[in-house]
Amino acid sequence: ETGVTQSPTHLIKTRGQQVTLRCSSQSGHNTVSWYQQALGQGPQFIFQYYREEENGRGNFPPRFSGLQFPNYSSELNVNALELDDSALYLCASSRDGLLAHTDTQYFGPGTRLTVL
Amino acid sequence: GENVEQHPSTLSVQEGDSAVIKCTYSDSASNYFPWYKQELGKRPQLIIDIRSNVGEKKDQRIAVTLNKTAKHFSLHITETQPEDSAVYFCAASGVGTSYDKVIFGPGTSLSVIP
């Protein structure tokens, strides 16, 4: 198992609500990426944070936002939830987003979000 | 945009046989290609990766080959066992940017029949 943890494990929300998901990176890792994995699909890149700043973003609307804290833990916030936001949300940590483009990412167990 | 294709989408093999999964990528600047195994309800786990400065890498029963000219790479699992049953994802890193954007393929569901 990796040292990456996520909370909560499961979450149920209704349309229009807001949600915050949390990720704790593996020790020594200063970069975290967030992915959305819909059922039966591969993970889709949402964004990456490196040393508390957004370092790249995929094709997701602005209502998906994030934070990274000085201890390199991270949050994913989603506003105005839609039914299609139902998915497994995965975070992955790596050592250095800027100096190691090809560094290995280690995934957390994910948060299963259901939007009703 | 960047894209990773993966085939087949499902694969069923007899225990002890070999399994091969193939992927192609679109971004010629990509130079890191990890493979992840995801069991039902669990996180993706890295099983092997390859960088563009080598053409082949092997780790026990698992091997990956890379053809940069053709922009495709493959996963080979030999002597398959029932515990190899899972969904396998190939991926390519979005090199050319400053961040570790990893583009995943759609996955291959592998079933190993005892």
PDB file of C-alpha atoms in Angstrom:
ATOM      1  CA  GLU A   1       0.000   0.000   0.000  1.00  0.00           C
ATOM      2  CA  THR A   2       1.096   3.578  -0.675  1.00  0.00           C
ATOM      3  CA  GLY A   3       1.284   6.200   2.063  1.00  0.00           C
ATOM      4  CA  VAL A   4      -1.405   8.283   0.374  1.00  0.00           C
ATOM      5  CA  THR A   5      -4.674   8.564   2.272  1.00  0.00           C
ATOM      6  CA  GLN A   6      -8.019  10.123   1.362  1.00  0.00           C
ATOM      7  CA  SER A   7     -11.155  11.060   3.264  1.00  0.00           C
ATOM      8  CA  PRO A   8     -13.983  10.439   3.348  1.00  0.00           C
ATOM      9  CA  THR A   9     -14.268   6.989   1.790  1.00  0.00           C
ATOM     10  CA  HIS A  10     -17.820   7.527   0.580  1.00  0.00           C
ATOM     11  CA  LEU A  11     -20.022  10.585   0.280  1.00  0.00           C
ATOM     12  CA  ILE A  12     -23.578  11.219  -0.858  1.00  0.00           C
ATOM     13  CA  LYS A  13     -24.668  14.693  -1.899  1.00  0.00           C
ATOM     14  CA  THR A  14     -27.557  16.243  -3.794  1.00  0.00           C
ATOM     15  CA  ARG A  15     -27.440  18.385  -6.899  1.00  0.00           C
ATOM     16  CA  GLY A  16     -26.356  21.960  -6.273  1.00  0.00           C
ATOM     17  CA  GLN A  17     -24.483  21.186  -3.086  1.00  0.00           C
ATOM     18  CA  GLN A  18     -20.779  21.701  -2.512  1.00  0.00           C
ATOM     19  CA  VAL A  19     -18.259  19.057  -1.449  1.00  0.00           C
ATOM     20  CA  THR A  20     -14.701  18.997  -0.122  1.00  0.00           C
ATOM     21  CA  LEU A  21     -12.502  15.948  -0.476  1.00  0.00           C
ATOM     22  CA  ARG A  22      -9.177  15.539   1.306  1.00  0.00           C
ATOM     23  CA  CYS A  23      -5.869  13.907   0.500  1.00  0.00           C
ATOM     24  CA  SER A  24      -2.732  13.331   2.521  1.00  0.00           C
ATOM     25  CA  SER A  25       0.381  12.815   0.417  1.00  0.00           C
ATOM     26  CA  GLN A  26       3.057  10.214   0.860  1.00  0.00           C
ATOM     27  CA  SER A  27       5.947  11.367   3.021  1.00  0.00           C
ATOM     28  CA  GLY A  28       8.528  13.288   1.002  1.00  0.00           C
ATOM     29  CA  HIS A  29       6.117  14.078  -1.826  1.00  0.00           C
ATOM     30  CA  ASN A  30       5.397  17.735  -2.608  1.00  0.00           C
ATOM     31  CA  THR A  31       3.172  17.289  -5.652  1.00  0.00           C
ATOM     32  CA  VAL A  32      -0.415  16.097  -5.740  1.00  0.00           C
ATOM     33  CA  SER A  33      -2.653  15.421  -8.714  1.00  0.00           C
ATOM     34  CA  TRP A  34      -6.391  14.865  -8.639  1.00  0.00           C
ATOM     35  CA  TYR A  35      -8.281  12.566 -10.980  1.00  0.00           C
ATOM     36  CA  GLN A  36     -11.932  11.762 -11.616  1.00  0.00           C
ATOM     37  CA  GLN A  37     -12.715   8.154 -12.483  1.00  0.00           C
ATOM     38  CA  ALA A  38     -16.217   7.475 -13.740  1.00  0.00           C
ATOM     39  CA  LEU A  39     -17.474   3.908 -13.603  1.00  0.00           C
ATOM     40  CA  GLY A  40     -15.816   1.740 -16.239  1.00  0.00           C
ATOM     41  CA  GLN A  41     -13.415   4.442 -17.387  1.00  0.00           C
ATOM     42  CA  GLY A  42      -9.833   5.450 -16.835  1.00  0.00           C
ATOM     43  CA  PRO A  43      -8.890   8.273 -14.470  1.00  0.00           C
ATOM     44  CA  GLN A  44      -9.258  11.766 -15.968  1.00  0.00           C
ATOM     45  CA  PHE A  45      -6.774  14.449 -14.886  1.00  0.00           C
ATOM     46  CA  ILE A  46      -8.413  17.347 -13.022  1.00  0.00           C
ATOM     47  CA  PHE A  47      -5.431  19.398 -11.846  1.00  0.00           C
ATOM     48  CA  GLN A  48      -2.094  19.257 -10.095  1.00  0.00           C
ATOM     49  CA  TYR A  49      -0.666  21.225  -7.178  1.00  0.00           C
ATOM     50  CA  TYR A  50       3.010  21.784  -6.572  1.00  0.00           C
ATOM     51  CA  ARG A  51       4.214  23.640  -3.467  1.00  0.00           C
ATOM     52  CA  GLU A  52       0.764  25.080  -2.813  1.00  0.00           C
ATOM     53  CA  GLU A  53       0.139  26.409  -6.327  1.00  0.00           C
ATOM     54  CA  GLU A  54      -1.918  24.992  -9.171  1.00  0.00           C
ATOM     55  CA  ASN A  55       0.576  23.623 -11.648  1.00  0.00           C
ATOM     56  CA  GLY A  56      -1.619  22.396 -14.467  1.00  0.00           C
ATOM     57  CA  ARG A  57      -5.274  21.716 -15.196  1.00  0.00           C
ATOM     58  CA  GLY A  58      -7.295  19.312 -17.300  1.00  0.00           C
ATOM     59  CA  ASN A  59     -10.627  19.917 -19.035  1.00  0.00           C
ATOM     60  CA  PHE A  60     -12.714  20.563 -15.945  1.00  0.00           C
ATOM     61  CA  PRO A  61     -14.825  23.681 -15.254  1.00  0.00           C
ATOM     62  CA  PRO A  62     -13.865  26.297 -12.647  1.00  0.00           C
ATOM     63  CA  ARG A  63     -16.342  24.876 -10.137  1.00  0.00           C
ATOM     64  CA  PHE A  64     -13.640  22.260  -9.555  1.00  0.00           C
ATOM     65  CA  SER A  65     -11.000  23.923  -7.410  1.00  0.00           C
ATOM     66  CA  GLY A  66      -8.286  22.869  -5.045  1.00  0.00           C
ATOM     67  CA  LEU A  67      -5.862  23.763  -2.325  1.00  0.00           C
ATOM     68  CA  GLN A  68      -2.535  22.431  -1.188  1.00  0.00           C
ATOM     69  CA  PHE A  69      -1.281  23.170   2.313  1.00  0.00           C
ATOM     70  CA  PRO A  70       2.263  23.687   3.641  1.00  0.00           C
ATOM     71  CA  ASN A  71       2.362  20.063   4.820  1.00  0.00           C
ATOM     72  CA  TYR A  72       1.474  19.067   1.216  1.00  0.00           C
ATOM     73  CA  SER A  73      -1.942  17.724   2.114  1.00  0.00           C
ATOM     74  CA  SER A  74      -4.585  18.773  -0.369  1.00  0.00           C
ATOM     75  CA  GLU A  75      -8.281  19.429  -0.899  1.00  0.00           C
ATOM     76  CA  LEU A  76     -10.532  19.133  -3.920  1.00  0.00           C
ATOM     77  CA  ASN A  77     -13.625  21.333  -3.827  1.00  0.00           C
ATOM     78  CA  VAL A  78     -16.543  20.938  -6.174  1.00  0.00           C
ATOM     79  CA  ASN A  79     -19.313  23.551  -6.219  1.00  0.00           C
ATOM     80  CA  ALA A  80     -22.802  23.300  -7.683  1.00  0.00           C
ATOM     81  CA  LEU A  81     -22.688  19.515  -7.899  1.00  0.00           C
ATOM     82  CA  GLU A  82     -24.201  17.852 -10.960  1.00  0.00           C
ATOM     83  CA  LEU A  83     -25.359  14.268 -11.398  1.00  0.00           C
ATOM     84  CA  ASP A  84     -22.417  13.608 -13.748  1.00  0.00           C
ATOM     85  CA  ASP A  85     -19.997  14.448 -10.950  1.00  0.00           C
ATOM     86  CA  SER A  86     -20.757  11.050  -9.445  1.00  0.00           C
ATOM     87  CA  ALA A  87     -17.448   9.198  -9.649  1.00  0.00           C
ATOM     88  CA  LEU A  88     -14.428   7.938  -7.765  1.00  0.00           C
ATOM     89  CA  TYR A  89     -12.069  10.817  -6.999  1.00  0.00           C
ATOM     90  CA  LEU A  90      -8.450   9.845  -6.726  1.00  0.00           C
ATOM     91  CA  CYS A  91      -5.483  11.831  -5.596  1.00  0.00           C
ATOM     92  CA  ALA A  92      -1.926  10.839  -6.451  1.00  0.00           C
ATOM     93  CA  SER A  93       1.271  12.170  -4.970  1.00  0.00           C
ATOM     94  CA  SER A  94       4.727  12.380  -6.480  1.00  0.00           C
ATOM     95  CA  ARG A  95       8.058  13.829  -5.541  1.00  0.00           C
ATOM     96  CA  ASP A  96       8.547  16.933  -7.608  1.00  0.00           C
ATOM     97  CA  GLY A  97       6.200  18.198 -10.291  1.00  0.00           C
ATOM     98  CA  LEU A  98       8.615  20.635 -11.830  1.00  0.00           C
ATOM     99  CA  LEU A  99      11.908  18.818 -11.834  1.00  0.00           C
ATOM    100  CA  ALA A 100      10.714  15.296 -12.478  1.00  0.00           C
ATOM    101  CA  HIS A 101       8.158  15.356 -15.263  1.00  0.00           C
ATOM    102  CA  THR A 102       8.138  11.641 -15.333  1.00  0.00           C
ATOM    103  CA  ASP A 103       8.085  10.867 -11.652  1.00  0.00           C
ATOM    104  CA  THR A 104       5.979   7.987 -10.451  1.00  0.00           C
ATOM    105  CA  GLN A 105       2.590   8.863  -9.010  1.00  0.00           C
ATOM    106  CA  TYR A 106       1.175   6.887  -6.116  1.00  0.00           C
ATOM    107  CA  PHE A 107      -2.581   6.819  -5.738  1.00  0.00           C
ATOM    108  CA  GLY A 108      -4.747   7.078  -2.676  1.00  0.00           C
ATOM    109  CA  PRO A 109      -7.729   4.747  -2.164  1.00  0.00           C
ATOM    110  CA  GLY A 110     -10.179   7.306  -3.514  1.00  0.00           C
ATOM    111  CA  THR A 111     -13.440   8.906  -2.400  1.00  0.00           C
ATOM    112  CA  ARG A 112     -16.624   7.544  -3.942  1.00  0.00           C
ATOM    113  CA  LEU A 113     -18.940  10.522  -4.526  1.00  0.00           C
ATOM    114  CA  THR A 114     -22.595   9.954  -5.353  1.00  0.00           C
ATOM    115  CA  VAL A 115     -24.704  12.912  -6.429  1.00  0.00           C
ATOM    116  CA  LEU A 116     -28.481  12.398  -6.216  1.00  0.00           C
TER     117      LEU A 116
ATOM    118  CA  GLY B   1      -5.411  16.956 -27.774  1.00  0.00           C
ATOM    119  CA  GLU B   2      -3.423  14.252 -26.055  1.00  0.00           C
ATOM    120  CA  ASN B   3      -4.979  10.817 -26.280  1.00  0.00           C
ATOM    121  CA  VAL B   4      -4.154   7.257 -25.256  1.00  0.00           C
ATOM    122  CA  GLU B   5      -5.926   4.339 -26.879  1.00  0.00           C
ATOM    123  CA  GLN B   6      -5.921   0.853 -25.415  1.00  0.00           C
ATOM    124  CA  HIS B   7      -6.875  -2.553 -26.803  1.00  0.00           C
ATOM    125  CA  PRO B   8      -8.538  -4.868 -26.164  1.00  0.00           C
ATOM    126  CA  SER B   9     -11.169  -3.542 -23.790  1.00  0.00           C
ATOM    127  CA  THR B  10     -11.718  -7.049 -22.398  1.00  0.00           C
ATOM    128  CA  LEU B  11      -9.417 -10.043 -22.424  1.00  0.00           C
ATOM    129  CA  SER B  12     -10.020 -13.540 -21.172  1.00  0.00           C
ATOM    130  CA  VAL B  13      -7.184 -16.090 -20.951  1.00  0.00           C
ATOM    131  CA  GLN B  14      -6.655 -19.516 -19.455  1.00  0.00           C
ATOM    132  CA  GLU B  15      -4.472 -19.726 -16.387  1.00  0.00           C
ATOM    133  CA  GLY B  16      -0.862 -20.173 -17.447  1.00  0.00           C
ATOM    134  CA  ASP B  17      -1.319 -18.492 -20.813  1.00  0.00           C
ATOM    135  CA  SER B  18       0.105 -15.096 -21.743  1.00  0.00           C
ATOM    136  CA  ALA B  19      -1.825 -11.843 -21.960  1.00  0.00           C
ATOM    137  CA  VAL B  20      -0.910  -8.861 -24.120  1.00  0.00           C
ATOM    138  CA  ILE B  21      -2.412  -5.390 -23.898  1.00  0.00           C
ATOM    139  CA  LYS B  22      -1.538  -2.723 -26.451  1.00  0.00           C
ATOM    140  CA  CYS B  23      -1.653   1.057 -26.232  1.00  0.00           C
ATOM    141  CA  THR B  24      -0.988   3.941 -28.583  1.00  0.00           C
ATOM    142  CA  TYR B  25      -0.412   7.571 -27.686  1.00  0.00           C
ATOM    143  CA  SER B  26      -0.699  10.795 -29.628  1.00  0.00           C
ATOM    144  CA  ASP B  27       1.759  13.195 -27.963  1.00  0.00           C
ATOM    145  CA  SER B  28       5.179  12.513 -29.455  1.00  0.00           C
ATOM    146  CA  ALA B  29       6.770  14.424 -26.563  1.00  0.00           C
ATOM    147  CA  SER B  30       5.603  11.827 -24.030  1.00  0.00           C
ATOM    148  CA  ASN B  31       8.485   9.950 -22.472  1.00  0.00           C
ATOM    149  CA  TYR B  32       7.077   8.154 -19.437  1.00  0.00           C
ATOM    150  CA  PHE B  33       4.656   5.245 -19.691  1.00  0.00           C
ATOM    151  CA  PRO B  34       3.336   3.653 -16.498  1.00  0.00           C
ATOM    152  CA  TRP B  35       0.978   0.702 -16.251  1.00  0.00           C
ATOM    153  CA  TYR B  36      -1.515   0.449 -13.420  1.00  0.00           C
ATOM    154  CA  LYS B  37      -3.550  -2.486 -12.141  1.00  0.00           C
ATOM    155  CA  GLN B  38      -6.866  -1.724 -10.493  1.00  0.00           C
ATOM    156  CA  GLU B  39      -8.827  -4.395  -8.666  1.00  0.00           C
ATOM    157  CA  LEU B  40     -12.518  -3.876  -8.050  1.00  0.00           C
ATOM    158  CA  GLY B  41     -13.092  -1.128  -5.497  1.00  0.00           C
ATOM    159  CA  LYS B  42      -9.392  -0.448  -5.003  1.00  0.00           C
ATOM    160  CA  ARG B  43      -6.882   2.186  -6.015  1.00  0.00           C
ATOM    161  CA  PRO B  44      -4.789   1.934  -9.187  1.00  0.00           C
ATOM    162  CA  GLN B  45      -1.431   0.365  -8.336  1.00  0.00           C
ATOM    163  CA  LEU B  46       1.683   0.840 -10.404  1.00  0.00           C
ATOM    164  CA  ILE B  47       2.917  -2.508 -11.715  1.00  0.00           C
ATOM    165  CA  ILE B  48       5.629  -1.409 -14.125  1.00  0.00           C
ATOM    166  CA  ASP B  49       6.742   1.684 -15.982  1.00  0.00           C
ATOM    167  CA  ILE B  50       9.087   2.480 -18.828  1.00  0.00           C
ATOM    168  CA  ARG B  51      10.875   5.614 -19.917  1.00  0.00           C
ATOM    169  CA  SER B  52      11.595   6.555 -23.483  1.00  0.00           C
ATOM    170  CA  ASN B  53      15.322   5.906 -23.282  1.00  0.00           C
ATOM    171  CA  VAL B  54      14.710   2.134 -23.198  1.00  0.00           C
ATOM    172  CA  GLY B  55      12.747  -0.152 -25.470  1.00  0.00           C
ATOM    173  CA  GLU B  56      11.905  -2.934 -23.055  1.00  0.00           C
ATOM    174  CA  LYS B  57      11.687  -3.554 -19.339  1.00  0.00           C
ATOM    175  CA  LYS B  58      10.925  -6.744 -17.470  1.00  0.00           C
ATOM    176  CA  ASP B  59       9.932  -7.514 -13.901  1.00  0.00           C
ATOM    177  CA  GLN B  60       9.367 -11.220 -13.231  1.00  0.00           C
ATOM    178  CA  ARG B  61       6.229 -12.208 -15.178  1.00  0.00           C
ATOM    179  CA  ILE B  62       5.540  -8.695 -16.436  1.00  0.00           C
ATOM    180  CA  ALA B  63       7.253  -6.931 -19.327  1.00  0.00           C
ATOM    181  CA  VAL B  64       6.620  -3.736 -21.217  1.00  0.00           C
ATOM    182  CA  THR B  65       7.872  -2.824 -24.685  1.00  0.00           C
ATOM    183  CA  LEU B  66       7.967   0.636 -26.223  1.00  0.00           C
ATOM    184  CA  ASN B  67       8.159   1.668 -29.866  1.00  0.00           C
ATOM    185  CA  LYS B  68       8.599   5.448 -29.894  1.00  0.00           C
ATOM    186  CA  THR B  69       8.620   5.696 -33.672  1.00  0.00           C
ATOM    187  CA  ALA B  70       5.204   4.080 -33.913  1.00  0.00           C
ATOM    188  CA  LYS B  71       4.042   5.644 -30.644  1.00  0.00           C
ATOM    189  CA  HIS B  72       2.856   2.432 -29.125  1.00  0.00           C
ATOM    190  CA  PHE B  73       3.695   0.348 -26.099  1.00  0.00           C
ATOM    191  CA  SER B  74       2.535  -3.008 -24.814  1.00  0.00           C
ATOM    192  CA  LEU B  75       2.170  -4.927 -21.571  1.00  0.00           C
ATOM    193  CA  HIS B  76       2.987  -8.625 -21.552  1.00  0.00           C
ATOM    194  CA  ILE B  77       2.003 -10.895 -18.674  1.00  0.00           C
ATOM    195  CA  THR B  78       3.303 -14.444 -18.842  1.00  0.00           C
ATOM    196  CA  GLU B  79       2.139 -17.497 -16.882  1.00  0.00           C
ATOM    197  CA  THR B  80      -1.046 -15.717 -15.886  1.00  0.00           C
ATOM    198  CA  GLN B  81      -2.647 -16.511 -12.541  1.00  0.00           C
ATOM    199  CA  PRO B  82      -6.208 -15.909 -11.286  1.00  0.00           C
ATOM    200  CA  GLU B  83      -4.943 -13.073  -9.083  1.00  0.00           C
ATOM    201  CA  ASP B  84      -3.885 -11.229 -12.246  1.00  0.00           C
ATOM    202  CA  SER B  85      -7.588 -10.673 -12.952  1.00  0.00           C
ATOM    203  CA  ALA B  86      -8.198  -6.906 -12.777  1.00  0.00           C
ATOM    204  CA  VAL B  87      -8.518  -3.811 -14.941  1.00  0.00           C
ATOM    205  CA  TYR B  88      -5.226  -2.647 -16.407  1.00  0.00           C
ATOM    206  CA  PHE B  89      -4.604   0.944 -17.454  1.00  0.00           C
ATOM    207  CA  CYS B  90      -1.797   2.200 -19.618  1.00  0.00           C
ATOM    208  CA  ALA B  91      -0.819   5.845 -19.400  1.00  0.00           C
ATOM    209  CA  ALA B  92       1.479   8.397 -20.979  1.00  0.00           C
ATOM    210  CA  SER B  93       2.900  11.449 -19.293  1.00  0.00           C
ATOM    211  CA  GLY B  94       2.206  14.884 -20.759  1.00  0.00           C
ATOM    212  CA  VAL B  95       5.816  15.838 -21.135  1.00  0.00           C
ATOM    213  CA  GLY B  96       6.406  19.143 -22.831  1.00  0.00           C
ATOM    214  CA  THR B  97       4.506  20.863 -20.076  1.00  0.00           C
ATOM    215  CA  SER B  98       5.865  21.628 -16.659  1.00  0.00           C
ATOM    216  CA  TYR B  99       3.687  19.229 -14.778  1.00  0.00           C
ATOM    217  CA  ASP B 100       3.104  15.517 -14.362  1.00  0.00           C
ATOM    218  CA  LYS B 101      -0.120  15.295 -16.320  1.00  0.00           C
ATOM    219  CA  VAL B 102      -0.711  11.628 -16.938  1.00  0.00           C
ATOM    220  CA  ILE B 103      -3.171  10.622 -19.655  1.00  0.00           C
ATOM    221  CA  PHE B 104      -4.787   7.254 -19.043  1.00  0.00           C
ATOM    222  CA  GLY B 105      -6.152   4.790 -21.524  1.00  0.00           C
ATOM    223  CA  PRO B 106      -9.716   3.499 -21.092  1.00  0.00           C
ATOM    224  CA  GLY B 107      -8.589   0.247 -19.490  1.00  0.00           C
ATOM    225  CA  THR B 108      -8.544  -3.474 -20.248  1.00  0.00           C
ATOM    226  CA  SER B 109     -10.518  -5.873 -18.101  1.00  0.00           C
ATOM    227  CA  LEU B 110      -8.439  -9.044 -17.811  1.00  0.00           C
ATOM    228  CA  SER B 111     -10.014 -12.288 -16.649  1.00  0.00           C
ATOM    229  CA  VAL B 112      -7.810 -15.284 -15.951  1.00  0.00           C
ATOM    230  CA  ILE B 113      -9.811 -18.493 -15.982  1.00  0.00           C
ATOM    231  CA  PRO B 114      -8.561 -21.186 -13.598  1.00  0.00           C
TER     232      PRO B 114
END
